[in-house]
């Protein structure tokens, strides 16, 4: 089967993340098509649009756009017809439907969702927090976190911290190592905001073995030794018991699934307060 090449220009008066996501989802439906997506953010005037469309003509690109200003949408559509370009308006029809349904006029303010959505700024702050206090870099983060994840190495603490950060939660994580005492801060906070993570020894052994291969190290290292892993897990359970926190066995669970359990535990405690 011959592979076809297609180019999509994602044009937006903001970041264009939504339009790019939709474009990638649509392109994924065509296995015989190699699609290149070019995102063009912060387009605010006709001159900028004209330059983009000249380039799009040369590549016979499809124009996918999220433009709030009706004047820009109309201009783009007019020029696209003149130049023989296909277009997909992602925002316009929905804005029109909402205006018709509510009887209200839209604000026509570009990027307004990021200006007004406090959750967006909280998410950014939470991601920065997760990076700063990842892997026990600074134990003081435990005192300011919304949730603290503890567990031995490779129990998905970092991916889970980042996923929770995108939900707006400030997550710190602390690795549990038998030779290193946990930070005292861990025992000075409410155990209700601490979550222990564990995995079955065999799976952890497999994950660590693959990790060593990735790093170019020999698989016989203590890091991937099953007896050592059993010892670490036992130590981890003892710390979790001392903290008095709930423990999640993440074996066979996707990060999203583990995160939903964490959120359920946290919100359950909030409701009980």
JSON list of C-alpha atoms in Angstrom, two decimals, residues 37-209:
[
{"chain": "A", "resi": 37, "resn": "UNK", "atom": "CA", "xyz": [0.86, 18.85, 11.65]},
{"chain": "A", "resi": 38, "resn": "UNK", "atom": "CA", "xyz": [2.16, 22.39, 11.91]},
{"chain": "A", "resi": 39, "resn": "UNK", "atom": "CA", "xyz": [0.74, 24.47, 14.74]},
{"chain": "A", "resi": 40, "resn": "UNK", "atom": "CA", "xyz": [0.61, 28.26, 14.24]},
{"chain": "A", "resi": 41, "resn": "UNK", "atom": "CA", "xyz": [-0.41, 29.92, 17.54]},
{"chain": "A", "resi": 42, "resn": "UNK", "atom": "CA", "xyz": [-1.35, 33.50, 18.44]},
{"chain": "A", "resi": 43, "resn": "UNK", "atom": "CA", "xyz": [-2.66, 34.57, 15.04]},
{"chain": "A", "resi": 44, "resn": "UNK", "atom": "CA", "xyz": [-4.36, 37.91, 15.64]},
{"chain": "A", "resi": 45, "resn": "UNK", "atom": "CA", "xyz": [-4.53, 39.77, 12.29]},
{"chain": "A", "resi": 46, "resn": "UNK", "atom": "CA", "xyz": [-5.24, 39.33, 8.59]},
{"chain": "A", "resi": 47, "resn": "UNK", "atom": "CA", "xyz": [-1.64, 39.99, 7.53]},
{"chain": "A", "resi": 48, "resn": "UNK", "atom": "CA", "xyz": [-0.43, 37.05, 9.62]},
{"chain": "A", "resi": 49, "resn": "UNK", "atom": "CA", "xyz": [-3.18, 34.89, 8.14]},
{"chain": "A", "resi": 50, "resn": "UNK", "atom": "CA", "xyz": [-2.20, 35.89, 4.61]},
{"chain": "A", "resi": 51, "resn": "UNK", "atom": "CA", "xyz": [1.42, 34.81, 5.19]},
{"chain": "A", "resi": 52, "resn": "UNK", "atom": "CA", "xyz": [0.34, 31.48, 6.64]},
{"chain": "A", "resi": 53, "resn": "UNK", "atom": "CA", "xyz": [-2.01, 30.75, 3.78]},
{"chain": "A", "resi": 54, "resn": "UNK", "atom": "CA", "xyz": [0.64, 31.44, 1.16]},
{"chain": "A", "resi": 55, "resn": "UNK", "atom": "CA", "xyz": [2.76, 28.73, 2.77]},
{"chain": "A", "resi": 56, "resn": "UNK", "atom": "CA", "xyz": [-0.28, 26.45, 3.06]},
{"chain": "A", "resi": 57, "resn": "UNK", "atom": "CA", "xyz": [-0.96, 26.76, -0.68]},
{"chain": "A", "resi": 58, "resn": "UNK", "atom": "CA", "xyz": [2.57, 25.60, -1.46]},
{"chain": "A", "resi": 59, "resn": "UNK", "atom": "CA", "xyz": [2.04, 22.47, 0.69]},
{"chain": "A", "resi": 60, "resn": "UNK", "atom": "CA", "xyz": [-1.63, 21.94, -0.28]},
{"chain": "A", "resi": 61, "resn": "UNK", "atom": "CA", "xyz": [-2.36, 21.88, 3.44]},
{"chain": "A", "resi": 62, "resn": "UNK", "atom": "CA", "xyz": [-5.69, 21.49, 5.21]},
{"chain": "A", "resi": 63, "resn": "UNK", "atom": "CA", "xyz": [-6.44, 24.45, 7.49]},
{"chain": "A", "resi": 64, "resn": "UNK", "atom": "CA", "xyz": [-7.82, 23.52, 10.90]},
{"chain": "A", "resi": 65, "resn": "UNK", "atom": "CA", "xyz": [-8.51, 26.55, 13.05]},
{"chain": "A", "resi": 66, "resn": "UNK", "atom": "CA", "xyz": [-9.80, 27.86, 16.36]},
{"chain": "A", "resi": 67, "resn": "UNK", "atom": "CA", "xyz": [-10.29, 31.60, 15.90]},
{"chain": "A", "resi": 68, "resn": "UNK", "atom": "CA", "xyz": [-12.58, 33.51, 18.24]},
{"chain": "A", "resi": 69, "resn": "UNK", "atom": "CA", "xyz": [-12.88, 36.70, 16.17]},
{"chain": "A", "resi": 70, "resn": "UNK", "atom": "CA", "xyz": [-15.57, 36.29, 13.52]},
{"chain": "A", "resi": 71, "resn": "UNK", "atom": "CA", "xyz": [-13.82, 38.75, 11.23]},
{"chain": "A", "resi": 72, "resn": "UNK", "atom": "CA", "xyz": [-10.72, 36.55, 11.16]},
{"chain": "A", "resi": 73, "resn": "UNK", "atom": "CA", "xyz": [-12.77, 33.42, 10.58]},
{"chain": "A", "resi": 74, "resn": "UNK", "atom": "CA", "xyz": [-14.61, 35.07, 7.69]},
{"chain": "A", "resi": 75, "resn": "UNK", "atom": "CA", "xyz": [-11.36, 36.34, 6.21]},
{"chain": "A", "resi": 76, "resn": "UNK", "atom": "CA", "xyz": [-9.72, 32.93, 6.44]},
{"chain": "A", "resi": 77, "resn": "UNK", "atom": "CA", "xyz": [-12.71, 31.20, 4.80]},
{"chain": "A", "resi": 78, "resn": "UNK", "atom": "CA", "xyz": [-12.85, 33.79, 2.01]},
{"chain": "A", "resi": 79, "resn": "UNK", "atom": "CA", "xyz": [-9.15, 33.47, 1.21]},
{"chain": "A", "resi": 80, "resn": "UNK", "atom": "CA", "xyz": [-9.25, 29.68, 1.49]},
{"chain": "A", "resi": 81, "resn": "UNK", "atom": "CA", "xyz": [-11.95, 29.53, -1.19]},
{"chain": "A", "resi": 82, "resn": "UNK", "atom": "CA", "xyz": [-9.90, 31.80, -3.44]},
{"chain": "A", "resi": 83, "resn": "UNK", "atom": "CA", "xyz": [-6.82, 29.64, -2.96]},
{"chain": "A", "resi": 84, "resn": "UNK", "atom": "CA", "xyz": [-8.59, 26.27, -3.16]},
{"chain": "A", "resi": 85, "resn": "UNK", "atom": "CA", "xyz": [-7.74, 25.22, 0.40]},
{"chain": "A", "resi": 86, "resn": "UNK", "atom": "CA", "xyz": [-9.86, 22.95, 2.59]},
{"chain": "A", "resi": 87, "resn": "UNK", "atom": "CA", "xyz": [-10.78, 24.32, 6.02]},
{"chain": "A", "resi": 88, "resn": "UNK", "atom": "CA", "xyz": [-12.19, 22.99, 9.28]},
{"chain": "A", "resi": 89, "resn": "UNK", "atom": "CA", "xyz": [-13.61, 25.47, 11.81]},
{"chain": "A", "resi": 90, "resn": "UNK", "atom": "CA", "xyz": [-13.58, 23.84, 15.24]},
{"chain": "A", "resi": 91, "resn": "UNK", "atom": "CA", "xyz": [-14.80, 26.71, 17.45]},
{"chain": "A", "resi": 92, "resn": "UNK", "atom": "CA", "xyz": [-17.08, 28.75, 15.19]},
{"chain": "A", "resi": 93, "resn": "UNK", "atom": "CA", "xyz": [-20.09, 26.39, 14.92]},
{"chain": "A", "resi": 94, "resn": "UNK", "atom": "CA", "xyz": [-20.17, 25.75, 18.67]},
{"chain": "A", "resi": 95, "resn": "UNK", "atom": "CA", "xyz": [-19.88, 29.45, 19.50]},
{"chain": "A", "resi": 96, "resn": "UNK", "atom": "CA", "xyz": [-22.77, 30.10, 17.11]},
{"chain": "A", "resi": 97, "resn": "UNK", "atom": "CA", "xyz": [-24.87, 27.33, 18.65]},
{"chain": "A", "resi": 98, "resn": "UNK", "atom": "CA", "xyz": [-24.26, 28.64, 22.18]},
{"chain": "A", "resi": 99, "resn": "UNK", "atom": "CA", "xyz": [-25.13, 32.19, 21.13]},
{"chain": "A", "resi": 100, "resn": "UNK", "atom": "CA", "xyz": [-28.36, 30.97, 19.53]},
{"chain": "A", "resi": 101, "resn": "UNK", "atom": "CA", "xyz": [-29.27, 28.81, 22.53]},
{"chain": "A", "resi": 102, "resn": "UNK", "atom": "CA", "xyz": [-28.54, 31.43, 25.20]},
{"chain": "A", "resi": 103, "resn": "UNK", "atom": "CA", "xyz": [-29.45, 34.59, 23.31]},
{"chain": "A", "resi": 104, "resn": "UNK", "atom": "CA", "xyz": [-26.16, 36.08, 24.46]},
{"chain": "A", "resi": 105, "resn": "UNK", "atom": "CA", "xyz": [-23.26, 37.53, 22.50]},
{"chain": "A", "resi": 106, "resn": "UNK", "atom": "CA", "xyz": [-19.82, 35.90, 22.88]},
{"chain": "A", "resi": 107, "resn": "UNK", "atom": "CA", "xyz": [-17.00, 38.05, 24.29]},
{"chain": "A", "resi": 108, "resn": "UNK", "atom": "CA", "xyz": [-14.71, 37.50, 21.28]},
{"chain": "A", "resi": 109, "resn": "UNK", "atom": "CA", "xyz": [-11.68, 37.61, 23.58]},
{"chain": "A", "resi": 110, "resn": "UNK", "atom": "CA", "xyz": [-8.87, 35.32, 22.35]},
{"chain": "A", "resi": 111, "resn": "UNK", "atom": "CA", "xyz": [-7.29, 32.93, 24.88]},
{"chain": "A", "resi": 112, "resn": "UNK", "atom": "CA", "xyz": [-9.97, 33.81, 27.45]},
{"chain": "A", "resi": 113, "resn": "UNK", "atom": "CA", "xyz": [-10.05, 30.30, 28.90]},
{"chain": "A", "resi": 114, "resn": "UNK", "atom": "CA", "xyz": [-6.48, 30.69, 30.11]},
{"chain": "A", "resi": 115, "resn": "UNK", "atom": "CA", "xyz": [-7.13, 34.19, 31.38]},
{"chain": "A", "resi": 116, "resn": "UNK", "atom": "CA", "xyz": [-10.17, 33.30, 33.43]},
{"chain": "A", "resi": 117, "resn": "UNK", "atom": "CA", "xyz": [-9.70, 29.67, 34.37]},
{"chain": "A", "resi": 118, "resn": "UNK", "atom": "CA", "xyz": [-8.12, 29.57, 37.83]},
{"chain": "A", "resi": 119, "resn": "UNK", "atom": "CA", "xyz": [-7.79, 25.83, 37.46]},
{"chain": "A", "resi": 120, "resn": "UNK", "atom": "CA", "xyz": [-5.38, 26.39, 34.59]},
{"chain": "A", "resi": 121, "resn": "UNK", "atom": "CA", "xyz": [-3.03, 28.45, 36.73]},
{"chain": "A", "resi": 122, "resn": "UNK", "atom": "CA", "xyz": [-3.36, 25.98, 39.59]},
{"chain": "A", "resi": 123, "resn": "UNK", "atom": "CA", "xyz": [-2.39, 23.21, 37.18]},
{"chain": "A", "resi": 124, "resn": "UNK", "atom": "CA", "xyz": [0.73, 25.08, 36.06]},
{"chain": "A", "resi": 125, "resn": "UNK", "atom": "CA", "xyz": [1.70, 25.71, 39.68]},
{"chain": "A", "resi": 126, "resn": "UNK", "atom": "CA", "xyz": [1.08, 22.06, 40.55]},
{"chain": "A", "resi": 127, "resn": "UNK", "atom": "CA", "xyz": [3.26, 20.80, 37.69]},
{"chain": "A", "resi": 128, "resn": "UNK", "atom": "CA", "xyz": [6.10, 23.08, 38.80]},
{"chain": "A", "resi": 129, "resn": "UNK", "atom": "CA", "xyz": [5.64, 21.81, 42.35]},
{"chain": "A", "resi": 130, "resn": "UNK", "atom": "CA", "xyz": [5.78, 18.15, 41.24]},
{"chain": "A", "resi": 131, "resn": "UNK", "atom": "CA", "xyz": [9.03, 18.76, 39.36]},
{"chain": "A", "resi": 132, "resn": "UNK", "atom": "CA", "xyz": [10.61, 20.64, 42.26]},
{"chain": "A", "resi": 133, "resn": "UNK", "atom": "CA", "xyz": [9.72, 18.04, 44.88]},
{"chain": "A", "resi": 134, "resn": "UNK", "atom": "CA", "xyz": [10.15, 14.89, 42.80]},
{"chain": "A", "resi": 135, "resn": "UNK", "atom": "CA", "xyz": [12.00, 11.88, 44.20]},
{"chain": "A", "resi": 136, "resn": "UNK", "atom": "CA", "xyz": [12.59, 13.45, 47.63]},
{"chain": "A", "resi": 137, "resn": "UNK", "atom": "CA", "xyz": [14.81, 16.23, 46.24]},
{"chain": "A", "resi": 138, "resn": "UNK", "atom": "CA", "xyz": [13.62, 18.56, 48.99]},
{"chain": "A", "resi": 139, "resn": "UNK", "atom": "CA", "xyz": [11.69, 16.97, 51.89]},
{"chain": "A", "resi": 140, "resn": "UNK", "atom": "CA", "xyz": [10.22, 20.35, 52.84]},
{"chain": "A", "resi": 141, "resn": "UNK", "atom": "CA", "xyz": [7.82, 19.87, 49.94]},
{"chain": "A", "resi": 142, "resn": "UNK", "atom": "CA", "xyz": [6.04, 17.25, 52.06]},
{"chain": "A", "resi": 143, "resn": "UNK", "atom": "CA", "xyz": [4.78, 20.04, 54.32]},
{"chain": "A", "resi": 144, "resn": "UNK", "atom": "CA", "xyz": [3.18, 22.00, 51.47]},
{"chain": "A", "resi": 145, "resn": "UNK", "atom": "CA", "xyz": [1.89, 19.15, 49.28]},
{"chain": "A", "resi": 146, "resn": "UNK", "atom": "CA", "xyz": [-1.76, 18.25, 48.76]},
{"chain": "A", "resi": 147, "resn": "UNK", "atom": "CA", "xyz": [-0.69, 14.61, 48.54]},
{"chain": "A", "resi": 148, "resn": "UNK", "atom": "CA", "xyz": [2.56, 12.77, 49.29]},
{"chain": "A", "resi": 149, "resn": "UNK", "atom": "CA", "xyz": [3.35, 9.53, 47.47]},
{"chain": "A", "resi": 150, "resn": "UNK", "atom": "CA", "xyz": [5.75, 7.08, 49.09]},
{"chain": "A", "resi": 151, "resn": "UNK", "atom": "CA", "xyz": [7.13, 3.78, 47.84]},
{"chain": "A", "resi": 152, "resn": "UNK", "atom": "CA", "xyz": [10.26, 1.96, 46.74]},
{"chain": "A", "resi": 153, "resn": "UNK", "atom": "CA", "xyz": [11.94, 2.75, 43.43]},
{"chain": "A", "resi": 154, "resn": "UNK", "atom": "CA", "xyz": [9.92, 2.18, 40.20]},
{"chain": "A", "resi": 155, "resn": "UNK", "atom": "CA", "xyz": [6.47, 2.05, 41.76]},
{"chain": "A", "resi": 156, "resn": "UNK", "atom": "CA", "xyz": [5.26, 4.86, 39.45]},
{"chain": "A", "resi": 157, "resn": "UNK", "atom": "CA", "xyz": [5.59, 7.68, 41.97]},
{"chain": "A", "resi": 158, "resn": "UNK", "atom": "CA", "xyz": [6.83, 10.26, 39.45]},
{"chain": "A", "resi": 159, "resn": "UNK", "atom": "CA", "xyz": [4.31, 9.53, 36.64]},
{"chain": "A", "resi": 160, "resn": "UNK", "atom": "CA", "xyz": [1.51, 9.55, 39.19]},
{"chain": "A", "resi": 161, "resn": "UNK", "atom": "CA", "xyz": [2.75, 12.83, 40.68]},
{"chain": "A", "resi": 162, "resn": "UNK", "atom": "CA", "xyz": [2.70, 14.46, 37.25]},
{"chain": "A", "resi": 163, "resn": "UNK", "atom": "CA", "xyz": [-0.74, 13.06, 36.42]},
{"chain": "A", "resi": 164, "resn": "UNK", "atom": "CA", "xyz": [-2.14, 14.40, 39.69]},
{"chain": "A", "resi": 165, "resn": "UNK", "atom": "CA", "xyz": [-0.45, 17.74, 38.99]},
{"chain": "A", "resi": 166, "resn": "UNK", "atom": "CA", "xyz": [-2.44, 17.99, 35.76]},
{"chain": "A", "resi": 167, "resn": "UNK", "atom": "CA", "xyz": [-5.52, 17.57, 37.95]},
{"chain": "A", "resi": 168, "resn": "UNK", "atom": "CA", "xyz": [-4.38, 20.60, 39.96]},
{"chain": "A", "resi": 169, "resn": "UNK", "atom": "CA", "xyz": [-2.97, 18.72, 42.97]},
{"chain": "A", "resi": 170, "resn": "UNK", "atom": "CA", "xyz": [0.45, 19.54, 44.38]},
{"chain": "A", "resi": 171, "resn": "UNK", "atom": "CA", "xyz": [2.10, 16.13, 44.70]},
{"chain": "A", "resi": 172, "resn": "UNK", "atom": "CA", "xyz": [5.44, 15.37, 46.32]},
{"chain": "A", "resi": 173, "resn": "UNK", "atom": "CA", "xyz": [6.97, 11.92, 46.31]},
{"chain": "A", "resi": 174, "resn": "UNK", "atom": "CA", "xyz": [9.48, 10.24, 48.59]},
{"chain": "A", "resi": 175, "resn": "UNK", "atom": "CA", "xyz": [11.48, 7.11, 47.67]},
{"chain": "A", "resi": 176, "resn": "UNK", "atom": "CA", "xyz": [11.77, 4.52, 50.44]},
{"chain": "A", "resi": 177, "resn": "UNK", "atom": "CA", "xyz": [15.22, 2.95, 50.69]},
{"chain": "A", "resi": 178, "resn": "UNK", "atom": "CA", "xyz": [16.21, 0.69, 53.60]},
{"chain": "A", "resi": 179, "resn": "UNK", "atom": "CA", "xyz": [19.62, 2.36, 53.98]},
{"chain": "A", "resi": 180, "resn": "UNK", "atom": "CA", "xyz": [18.15, 5.87, 54.14]},
{"chain": "A", "resi": 181, "resn": "UNK", "atom": "CA", "xyz": [15.84, 7.11, 56.88]},
{"chain": "A", "resi": 182, "resn": "UNK", "atom": "CA", "xyz": [12.62, 8.74, 55.63]},
{"chain": "A", "resi": 183, "resn": "UNK", "atom": "CA", "xyz": [12.51, 12.51, 56.20]},
{"chain": "A", "resi": 184, "resn": "UNK", "atom": "CA", "xyz": [11.06, 13.50, 59.56]},
{"chain": "A", "resi": 185, "resn": "UNK", "atom": "CA", "xyz": [8.61, 15.77, 57.75]},
{"chain": "A", "resi": 186, "resn": "UNK", "atom": "CA", "xyz": [6.79, 12.63, 56.61]},
{"chain": "A", "resi": 187, "resn": "UNK", "atom": "CA", "xyz": [5.77, 11.88, 60.19]},
{"chain": "A", "resi": 188, "resn": "UNK", "atom": "CA", "xyz": [4.80, 15.46, 61.00]},
{"chain": "A", "resi": 189, "resn": "UNK", "atom": "CA", "xyz": [1.90, 15.69, 58.56]},
{"chain": "A", "resi": 190, "resn": "UNK", "atom": "CA", "xyz": [-1.55, 14.12, 58.53]},
{"chain": "A", "resi": 191, "resn": "UNK", "atom": "CA", "xyz": [-1.37, 10.49, 57.35]},
{"chain": "A", "resi": 192, "resn": "UNK", "atom": "CA", "xyz": [-4.56, 11.17, 55.41]},
{"chain": "A", "resi": 193, "resn": "UNK", "atom": "CA", "xyz": [-2.62, 13.02, 52.74]},
{"chain": "A", "resi": 194, "resn": "UNK", "atom": "CA", "xyz": [0.04, 10.32, 52.39]},
{"chain": "A", "resi": 195, "resn": "UNK", "atom": "CA", "xyz": [-0.46, 7.45, 49.93]},
{"chain": "A", "resi": 196, "resn": "UNK", "atom": "CA", "xyz": [1.73, 4.36, 49.87]},
{"chain": "A", "resi": 197, "resn": "UNK", "atom": "CA", "xyz": [2.42, 2.65, 46.53]},
{"chain": "A", "resi": 198, "resn": "UNK", "atom": "CA", "xyz": [3.50, -0.93, 46.09]},
{"chain": "A", "resi": 199, "resn": "UNK", "atom": "CA", "xyz": [3.86, -3.54, 43.33]},
{"chain": "A", "resi": 200, "resn": "UNK", "atom": "CA", "xyz": [4.11, -7.31, 43.25]},
{"chain": "A", "resi": 201, "resn": "UNK", "atom": "CA", "xyz": [7.78, -8.35, 43.55]},
{"chain": "A", "resi": 202, "resn": "UNK", "atom": "CA", "xyz": [7.87, -10.18, 40.21]},
{"chain": "A", "resi": 203, "resn": "UNK", "atom": "CA", "xyz": [6.57, -7.18, 38.29]},
{"chain": "A", "resi": 204, "resn": "UNK", "atom": "CA", "xyz": [8.95, -4.82, 40.07]},
{"chain": "A", "resi": 205, "resn": "UNK", "atom": "CA", "xyz": [11.81, -7.17, 39.24]},
{"chain": "A", "resi": 206, "resn": "UNK", "atom": "CA", "xyz": [10.82, -7.10, 35.56]},
{"chain": "A", "resi": 207, "resn": "UNK", "atom": "CA", "xyz": [10.50, -3.30, 35.50]},
{"chain": "A", "resi": 208, "resn": "UNK", "atom": "CA", "xyz": [13.87, -2.78, 37.17]},
{"chain": "A", "resi": 209, "resn": "UNK", "atom": "CA", "xyz": [15.58, -5.29, 34.88]}
]
